[in-house]
Coordinates of C-alpha atoms in Angstrom, one line a residue:
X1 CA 18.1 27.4 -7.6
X2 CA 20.1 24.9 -9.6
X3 CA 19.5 21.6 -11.5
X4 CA 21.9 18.8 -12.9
X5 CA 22.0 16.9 -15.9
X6 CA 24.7 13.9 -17.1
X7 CA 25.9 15.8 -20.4
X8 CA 24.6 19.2 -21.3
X9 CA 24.5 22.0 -18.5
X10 CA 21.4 23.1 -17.0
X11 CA 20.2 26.4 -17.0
X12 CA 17.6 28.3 -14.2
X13 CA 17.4 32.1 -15.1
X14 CA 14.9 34.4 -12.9
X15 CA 15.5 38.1 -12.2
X16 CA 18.4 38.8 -10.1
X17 CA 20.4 35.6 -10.6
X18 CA 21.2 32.7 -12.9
X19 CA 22.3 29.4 -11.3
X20 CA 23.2 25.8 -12.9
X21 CA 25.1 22.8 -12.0
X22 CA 27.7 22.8 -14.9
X23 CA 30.1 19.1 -15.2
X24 CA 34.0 19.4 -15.3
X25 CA 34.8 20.2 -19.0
X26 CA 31.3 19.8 -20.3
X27 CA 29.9 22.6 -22.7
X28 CA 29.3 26.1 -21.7
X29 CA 26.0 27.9 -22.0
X30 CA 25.2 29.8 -24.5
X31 CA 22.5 32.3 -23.8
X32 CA 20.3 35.0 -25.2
X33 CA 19.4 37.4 -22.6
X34 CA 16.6 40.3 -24.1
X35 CA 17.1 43.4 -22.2
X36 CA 17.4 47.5 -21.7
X37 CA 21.0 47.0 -21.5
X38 CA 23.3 48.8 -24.3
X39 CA 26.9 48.2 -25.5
X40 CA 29.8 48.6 -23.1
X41 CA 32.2 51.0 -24.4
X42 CA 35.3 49.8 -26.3
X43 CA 38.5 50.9 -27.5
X44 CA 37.3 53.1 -30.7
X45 CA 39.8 53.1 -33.4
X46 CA 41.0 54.1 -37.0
X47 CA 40.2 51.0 -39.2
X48 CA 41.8 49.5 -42.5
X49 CA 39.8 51.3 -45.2
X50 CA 38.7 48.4 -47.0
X51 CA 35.5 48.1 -45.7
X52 CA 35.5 44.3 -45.0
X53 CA 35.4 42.3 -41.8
X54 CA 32.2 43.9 -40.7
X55 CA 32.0 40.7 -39.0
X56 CA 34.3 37.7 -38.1
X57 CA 35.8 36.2 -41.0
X58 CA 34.1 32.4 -41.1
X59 CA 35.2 29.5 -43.7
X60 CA 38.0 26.5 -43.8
X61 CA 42.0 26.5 -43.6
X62 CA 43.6 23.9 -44.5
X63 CA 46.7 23.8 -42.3
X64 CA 45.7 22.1 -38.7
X65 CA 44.4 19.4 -40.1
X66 CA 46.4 19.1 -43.7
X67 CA 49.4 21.0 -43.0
X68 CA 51.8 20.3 -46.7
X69 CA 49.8 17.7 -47.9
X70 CA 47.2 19.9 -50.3
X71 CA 46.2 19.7 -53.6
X72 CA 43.7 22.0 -55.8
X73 CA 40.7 19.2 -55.0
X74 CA 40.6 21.5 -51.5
X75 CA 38.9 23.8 -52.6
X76 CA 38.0 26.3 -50.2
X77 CA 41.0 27.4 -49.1
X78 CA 44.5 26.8 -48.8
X79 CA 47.4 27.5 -46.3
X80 CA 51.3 26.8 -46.4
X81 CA 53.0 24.6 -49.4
X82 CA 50.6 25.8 -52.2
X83 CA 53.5 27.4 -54.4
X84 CA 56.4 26.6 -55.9
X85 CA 59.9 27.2 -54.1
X86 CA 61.6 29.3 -56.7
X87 CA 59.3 32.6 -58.2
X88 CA 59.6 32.6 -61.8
X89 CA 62.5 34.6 -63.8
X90 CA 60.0 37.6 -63.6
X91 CA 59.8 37.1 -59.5
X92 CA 56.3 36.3 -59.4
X93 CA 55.3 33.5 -57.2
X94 CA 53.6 30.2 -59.4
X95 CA 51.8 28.1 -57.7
X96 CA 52.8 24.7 -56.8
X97 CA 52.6 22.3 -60.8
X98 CA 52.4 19.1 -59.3
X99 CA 49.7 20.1 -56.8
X100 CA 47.9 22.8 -58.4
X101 CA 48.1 22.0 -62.3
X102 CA 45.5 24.5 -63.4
X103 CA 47.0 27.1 -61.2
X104 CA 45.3 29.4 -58.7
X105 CA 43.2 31.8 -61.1
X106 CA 41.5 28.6 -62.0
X107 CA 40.8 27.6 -58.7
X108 CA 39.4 30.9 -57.6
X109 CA 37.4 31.1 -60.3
X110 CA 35.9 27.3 -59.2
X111 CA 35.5 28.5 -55.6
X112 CA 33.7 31.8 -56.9
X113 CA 31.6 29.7 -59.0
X114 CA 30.4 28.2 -55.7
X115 CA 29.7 31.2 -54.3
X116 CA 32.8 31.0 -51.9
X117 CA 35.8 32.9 -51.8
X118 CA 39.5 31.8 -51.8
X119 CA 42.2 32.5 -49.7
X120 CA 46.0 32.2 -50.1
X121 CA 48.9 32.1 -47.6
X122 CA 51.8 34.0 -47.4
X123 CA 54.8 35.4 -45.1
X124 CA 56.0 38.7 -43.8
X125 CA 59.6 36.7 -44.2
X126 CA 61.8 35.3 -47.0
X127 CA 60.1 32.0 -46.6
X128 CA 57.1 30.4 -45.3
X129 CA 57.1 28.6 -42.2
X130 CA 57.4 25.5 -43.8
X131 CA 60.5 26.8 -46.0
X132 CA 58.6 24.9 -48.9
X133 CA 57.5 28.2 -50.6
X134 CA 59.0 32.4 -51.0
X135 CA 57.3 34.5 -48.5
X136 CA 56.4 38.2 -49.4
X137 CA 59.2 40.3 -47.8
X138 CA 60.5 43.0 -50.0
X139 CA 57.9 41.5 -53.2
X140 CA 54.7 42.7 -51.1
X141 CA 53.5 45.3 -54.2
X142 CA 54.5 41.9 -56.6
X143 CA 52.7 39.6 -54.8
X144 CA 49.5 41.5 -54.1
X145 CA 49.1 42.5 -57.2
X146 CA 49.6 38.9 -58.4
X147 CA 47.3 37.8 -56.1
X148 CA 44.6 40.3 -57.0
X149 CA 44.9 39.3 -61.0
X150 CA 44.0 35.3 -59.7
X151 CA 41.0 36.8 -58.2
X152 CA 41.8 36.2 -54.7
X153 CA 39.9 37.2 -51.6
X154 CA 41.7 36.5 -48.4
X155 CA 45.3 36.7 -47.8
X156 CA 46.7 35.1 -44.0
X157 CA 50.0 36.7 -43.8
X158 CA 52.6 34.7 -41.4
X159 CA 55.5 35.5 -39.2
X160 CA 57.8 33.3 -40.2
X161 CA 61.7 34.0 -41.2
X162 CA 61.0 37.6 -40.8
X163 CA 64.9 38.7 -40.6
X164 CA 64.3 39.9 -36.9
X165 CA 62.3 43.3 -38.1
X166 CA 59.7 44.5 -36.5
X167 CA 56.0 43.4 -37.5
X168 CA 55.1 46.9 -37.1
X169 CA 57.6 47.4 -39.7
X170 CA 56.4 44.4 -42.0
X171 CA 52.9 44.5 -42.0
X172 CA 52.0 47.8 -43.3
X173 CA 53.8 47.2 -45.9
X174 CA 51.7 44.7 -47.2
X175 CA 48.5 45.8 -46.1
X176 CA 49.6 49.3 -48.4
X177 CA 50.4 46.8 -51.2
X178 CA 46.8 44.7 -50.8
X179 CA 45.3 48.3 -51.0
X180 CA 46.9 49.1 -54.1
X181 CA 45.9 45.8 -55.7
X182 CA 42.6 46.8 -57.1
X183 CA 41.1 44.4 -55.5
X184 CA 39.2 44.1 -51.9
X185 CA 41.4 41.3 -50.2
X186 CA 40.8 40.7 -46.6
X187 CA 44.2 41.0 -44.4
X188 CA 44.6 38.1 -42.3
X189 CA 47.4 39.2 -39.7
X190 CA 49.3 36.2 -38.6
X191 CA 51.9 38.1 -35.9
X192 CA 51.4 35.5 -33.4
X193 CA 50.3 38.1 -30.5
X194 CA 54.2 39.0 -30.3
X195 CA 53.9 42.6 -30.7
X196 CA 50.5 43.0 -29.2
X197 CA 49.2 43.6 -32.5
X198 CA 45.2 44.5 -31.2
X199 CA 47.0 47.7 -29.5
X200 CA 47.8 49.4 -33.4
X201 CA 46.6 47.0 -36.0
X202 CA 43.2 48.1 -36.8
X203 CA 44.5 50.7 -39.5
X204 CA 46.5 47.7 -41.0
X205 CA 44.7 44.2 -40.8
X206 CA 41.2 43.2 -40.8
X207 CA 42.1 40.6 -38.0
X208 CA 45.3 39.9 -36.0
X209 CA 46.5 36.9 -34.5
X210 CA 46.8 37.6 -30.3
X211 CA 48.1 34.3 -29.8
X212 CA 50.9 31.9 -30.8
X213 CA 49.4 28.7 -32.9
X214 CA 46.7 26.3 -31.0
X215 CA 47.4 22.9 -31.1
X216 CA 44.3 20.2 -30.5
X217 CA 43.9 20.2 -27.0
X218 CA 42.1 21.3 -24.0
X219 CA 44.7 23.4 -22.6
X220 CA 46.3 24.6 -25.3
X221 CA 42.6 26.2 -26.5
X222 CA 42.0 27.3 -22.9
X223 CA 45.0 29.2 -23.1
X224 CA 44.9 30.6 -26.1
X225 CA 40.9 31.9 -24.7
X226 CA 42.9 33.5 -21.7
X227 CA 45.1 35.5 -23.6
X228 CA 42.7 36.3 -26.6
X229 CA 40.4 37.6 -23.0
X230 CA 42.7 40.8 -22.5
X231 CA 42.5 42.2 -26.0
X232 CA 38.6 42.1 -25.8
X233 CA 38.3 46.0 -25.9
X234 CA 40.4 46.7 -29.4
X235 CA 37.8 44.8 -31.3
X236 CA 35.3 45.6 -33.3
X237 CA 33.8 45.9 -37.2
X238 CA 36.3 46.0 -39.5
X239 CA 39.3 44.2 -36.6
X240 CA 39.1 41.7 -34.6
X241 CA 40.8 39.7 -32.3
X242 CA 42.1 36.0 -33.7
X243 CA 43.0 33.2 -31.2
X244 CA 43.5 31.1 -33.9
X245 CA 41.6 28.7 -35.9
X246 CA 38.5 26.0 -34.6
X247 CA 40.0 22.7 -34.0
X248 CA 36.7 21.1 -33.7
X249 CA 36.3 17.8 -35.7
X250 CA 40.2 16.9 -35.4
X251 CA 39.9 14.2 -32.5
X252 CA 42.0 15.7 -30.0
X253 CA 39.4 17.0 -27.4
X254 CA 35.6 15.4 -26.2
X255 CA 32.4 17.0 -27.1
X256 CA 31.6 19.2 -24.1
X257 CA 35.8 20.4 -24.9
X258 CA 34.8 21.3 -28.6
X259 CA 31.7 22.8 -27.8
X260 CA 33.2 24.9 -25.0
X261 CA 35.8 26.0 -27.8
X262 CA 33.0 26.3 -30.5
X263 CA 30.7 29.0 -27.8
X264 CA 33.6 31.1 -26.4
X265 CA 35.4 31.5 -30.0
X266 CA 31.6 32.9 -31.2
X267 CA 31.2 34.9 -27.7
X268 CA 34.5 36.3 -28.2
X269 CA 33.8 37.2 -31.8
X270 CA 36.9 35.0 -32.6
X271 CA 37.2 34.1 -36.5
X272 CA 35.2 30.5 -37.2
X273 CA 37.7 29.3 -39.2
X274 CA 37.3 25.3 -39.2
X275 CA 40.4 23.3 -39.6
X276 CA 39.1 19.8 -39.6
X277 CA 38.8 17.6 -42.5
X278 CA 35.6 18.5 -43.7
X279 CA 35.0 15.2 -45.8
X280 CA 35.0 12.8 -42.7
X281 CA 33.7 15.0 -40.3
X282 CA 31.2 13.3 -37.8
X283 CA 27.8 14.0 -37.0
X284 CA 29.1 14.8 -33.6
X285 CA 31.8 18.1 -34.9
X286 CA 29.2 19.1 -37.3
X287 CA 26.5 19.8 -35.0
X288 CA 28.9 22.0 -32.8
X289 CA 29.8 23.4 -36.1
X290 CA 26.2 24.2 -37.3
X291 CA 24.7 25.6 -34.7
X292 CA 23.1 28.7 -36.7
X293 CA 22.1 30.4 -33.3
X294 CA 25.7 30.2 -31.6
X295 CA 26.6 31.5 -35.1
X296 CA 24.4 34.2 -34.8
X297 CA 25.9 35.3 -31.9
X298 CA 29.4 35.5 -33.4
X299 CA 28.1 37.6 -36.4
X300 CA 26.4 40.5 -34.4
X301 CA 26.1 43.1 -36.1
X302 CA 26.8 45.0 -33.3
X303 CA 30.5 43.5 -33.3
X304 CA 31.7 43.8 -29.6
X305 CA 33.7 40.8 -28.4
X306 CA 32.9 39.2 -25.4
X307 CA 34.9 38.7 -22.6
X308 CA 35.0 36.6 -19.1
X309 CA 33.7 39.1 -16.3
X310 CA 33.5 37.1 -13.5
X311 CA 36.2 33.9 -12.1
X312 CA 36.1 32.4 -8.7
X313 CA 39.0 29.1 -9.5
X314 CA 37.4 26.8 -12.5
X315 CA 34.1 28.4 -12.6
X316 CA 33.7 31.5 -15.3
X317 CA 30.8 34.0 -16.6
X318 CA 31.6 35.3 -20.0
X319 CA 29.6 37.6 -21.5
X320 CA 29.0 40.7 -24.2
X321 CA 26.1 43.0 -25.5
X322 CA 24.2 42.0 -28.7
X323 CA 22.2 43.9 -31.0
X324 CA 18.7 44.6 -29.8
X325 CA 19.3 45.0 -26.6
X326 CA 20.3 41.6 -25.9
X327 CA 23.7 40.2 -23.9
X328 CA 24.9 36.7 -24.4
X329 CA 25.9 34.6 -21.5
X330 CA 28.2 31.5 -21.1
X331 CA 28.6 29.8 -18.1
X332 CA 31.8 28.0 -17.7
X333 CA 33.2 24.8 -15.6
X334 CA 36.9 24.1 -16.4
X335 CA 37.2 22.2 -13.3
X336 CA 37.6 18.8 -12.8
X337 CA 33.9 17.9 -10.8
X338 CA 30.7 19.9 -11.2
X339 CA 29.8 22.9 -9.3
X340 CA 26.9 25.8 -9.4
X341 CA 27.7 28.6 -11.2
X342 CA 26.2 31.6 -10.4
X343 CA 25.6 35.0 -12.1
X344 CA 24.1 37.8 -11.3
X345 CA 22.4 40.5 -12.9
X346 CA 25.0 43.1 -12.0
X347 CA 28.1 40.6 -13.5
X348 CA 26.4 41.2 -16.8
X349 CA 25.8 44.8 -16.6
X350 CA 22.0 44.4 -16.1
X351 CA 19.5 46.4 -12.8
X352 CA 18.1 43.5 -10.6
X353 CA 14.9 44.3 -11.1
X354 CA 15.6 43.3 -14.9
X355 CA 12.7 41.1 -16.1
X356 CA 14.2 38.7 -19.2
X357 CA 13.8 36.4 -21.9
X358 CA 16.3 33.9 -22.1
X359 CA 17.0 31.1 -24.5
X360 CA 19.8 28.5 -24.4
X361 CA 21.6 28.2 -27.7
X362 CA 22.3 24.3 -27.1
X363 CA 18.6 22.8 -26.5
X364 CA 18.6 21.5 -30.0
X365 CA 16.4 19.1 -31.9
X366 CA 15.3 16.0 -30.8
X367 CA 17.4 13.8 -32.8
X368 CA 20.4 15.3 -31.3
X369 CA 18.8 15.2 -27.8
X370 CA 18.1 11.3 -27.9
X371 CA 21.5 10.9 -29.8
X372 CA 23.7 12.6 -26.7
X373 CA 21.2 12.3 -24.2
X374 CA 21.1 15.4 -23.4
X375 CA 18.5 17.3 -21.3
X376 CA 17.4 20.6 -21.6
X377 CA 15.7 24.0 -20.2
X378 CA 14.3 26.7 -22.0
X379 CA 12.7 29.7 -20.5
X380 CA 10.8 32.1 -23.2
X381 CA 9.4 35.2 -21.1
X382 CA 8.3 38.1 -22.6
X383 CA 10.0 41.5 -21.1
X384 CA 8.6 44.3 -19.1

């Protein structure tokens, strides 16, 4: 059984199969699938004893959209250029006076009063990437500590300059010092994948990079989905996997593109970290963006990352378990024309005789349905 539709996929789910007729780079399907299924096993692991990143981190960065051109009025985060070049005479590193006037213990203490928390940048090197500020090397006790006194919450460490030593040297070293801060900052790993980071940093990071940077564009995110893919059984609460930040809202890709990046990043329990400009962003990036279900399926609490279990050329099934005995499904076309994409009960570890209830995570309201016209099924069976 299969059905088409101009913009948004079409789903038809009955006991053994599910089929649809899914256009070349249009938006995957996002479903909930109610079932006796449980968890697949996954890598088990010792984990940073911090006790955060139960879940994926979510918020805003800064960088892909802003790179060096930041100033305090960004409030909810910041990335590279936010100090000054030089530390001070007692080696501490002073944020940035023609940018940040009121410094960053000010600012945190705004973002805080907002109910948000703040996060800061910094380098397992002597400089930042952009060679604008000091990174960390050999001043990680310093600089966490400094960093815990301005009351911040999040630290993204990067990989620049690093002197050719090994990150497995580098990073422990700071994720000791954030320890000894005395206070709870969430460790941001920013190795870039090159060291294969999910294979040993669970006891060090709260999320590493598996990928080199994404850039705006369909194949640069598709890639970066493929080699976040392999990783899928290291993560979990407290560690996860991070193909690198959201580019939704930035221009460089259509809206099925964005929303095929927005459904695999929260299948694959990705970090939703937004790098758009969050002041101009259109109805069209903030719809992807807000989806509270798709959301929902990112922040399980049962935490195990998705992956793609089934490829015949352009066409893809991705799926993982849910709490509740649920499994989420996403139904891929990367192709070029559309095509049926089938999958069976057995692709998603479910008996054939399973009886479901299914949802898709796309058929939103109306307003958005006669904005995009975009057509929709939902089925909403009760199981047996």
């Amino acid at each position: 059984m299969s059905s088409t539709s101009p913009l948004l996929l079409w789903c038809c789910l009955y006991l053994c199969l599910a089929t649809t007729t899914i256009y070349a780079r249009l938006q995957p399907r996002n479903l909930i699938v109610d079932s006796n299924s449980s968890a697949k096993e996954f890598n088990r692991r010792n984990l940073l004893g911090n006790g955060l990143g139960r879940t994926p981190q979510m918020g805003w960065s800064s960088w892909n959209h802003f790179g060096c051109n930041i100033d305090e009025n960004m409030i909810k985060g910041t990335d590279d250029c936010w100090a000054e070049g030089n530390r001070d005479s007692q080696g501490n590193m002073v944020a940035k006076g023609s940018t940040f006037p009121s410094g960053i213990k000010a600012l945190a203490d705004y973002v805080h009063s907002k109910g948000l928390k703040l996060g800061v940048y910094s380098d397992a090197g002597t400089q930042t990437c952009s060679k604008q500020m000091p990174g960390s090397l050999g001043h990680e006790e310093q600089d966490a500590k400094t960093f815990a006194s301005w009351g911040v919450d999040y630290l993204k460490y990067d990989n620049c300059n690093n002197e050719n030593r090994s990150p497995r040297e580098r990073y422990p070293i700071m994720s000791n010092a954030l320890q000894n801060s005395g206070r709870a900052i969430f460790y941001s790993m920013c190795e870039w994948g090159d060291d294969n980071p999910a294979t040993w940093a669970s006891s060090v990071g709260n999320s590493w990079r598996t990928t080199g940077d994404i850039t705006d564009d369909w194949n640069s995110m598709t890639s970066r989905a493929d080699l976040n893919n392999q990783w899928a059984s290291y993560a979990g609460p407290g560690g996860w996997n991070d193909p690198d930040m959201l580019e939704v809202g930035n221009g460089g890709m259509n809206f099925g593109e964005y929303r095929s990046h927005f459904s695999i990043w929260a299948l694959v329990k990705a970090p939703l970290i937004i790098g758009c400009d969050l002041r101009s962003m259109d109805n069209t990036a903030h719809g992807i963006l807000s989806n509270s279900e798709v959301i929902a399926v990112n922040q399980d609490k049962l935490g195990v990352q998705g992956k793609r279990v089934k490829q015949y050329g352009d066409l893809e099934v991705w799926a993982g378990p849910l709490s509740g005995k649920r499994v989420a499904l996403v139904l891929w076309n990367r192709g070029s024309s559309k095509a049926d994409i089938t999958a069976y009960w057995s692709d998603i570890g479910l008996d054939s005789s399973t009886v479901v209830d299914a949802r898709d995570l796309w058929a939103v309201s109306l307003s958005f349905i006669l904005l995009y016209f975009i057509k929709f099924i939902v089925f909403d069976i009760t199981i047996y």
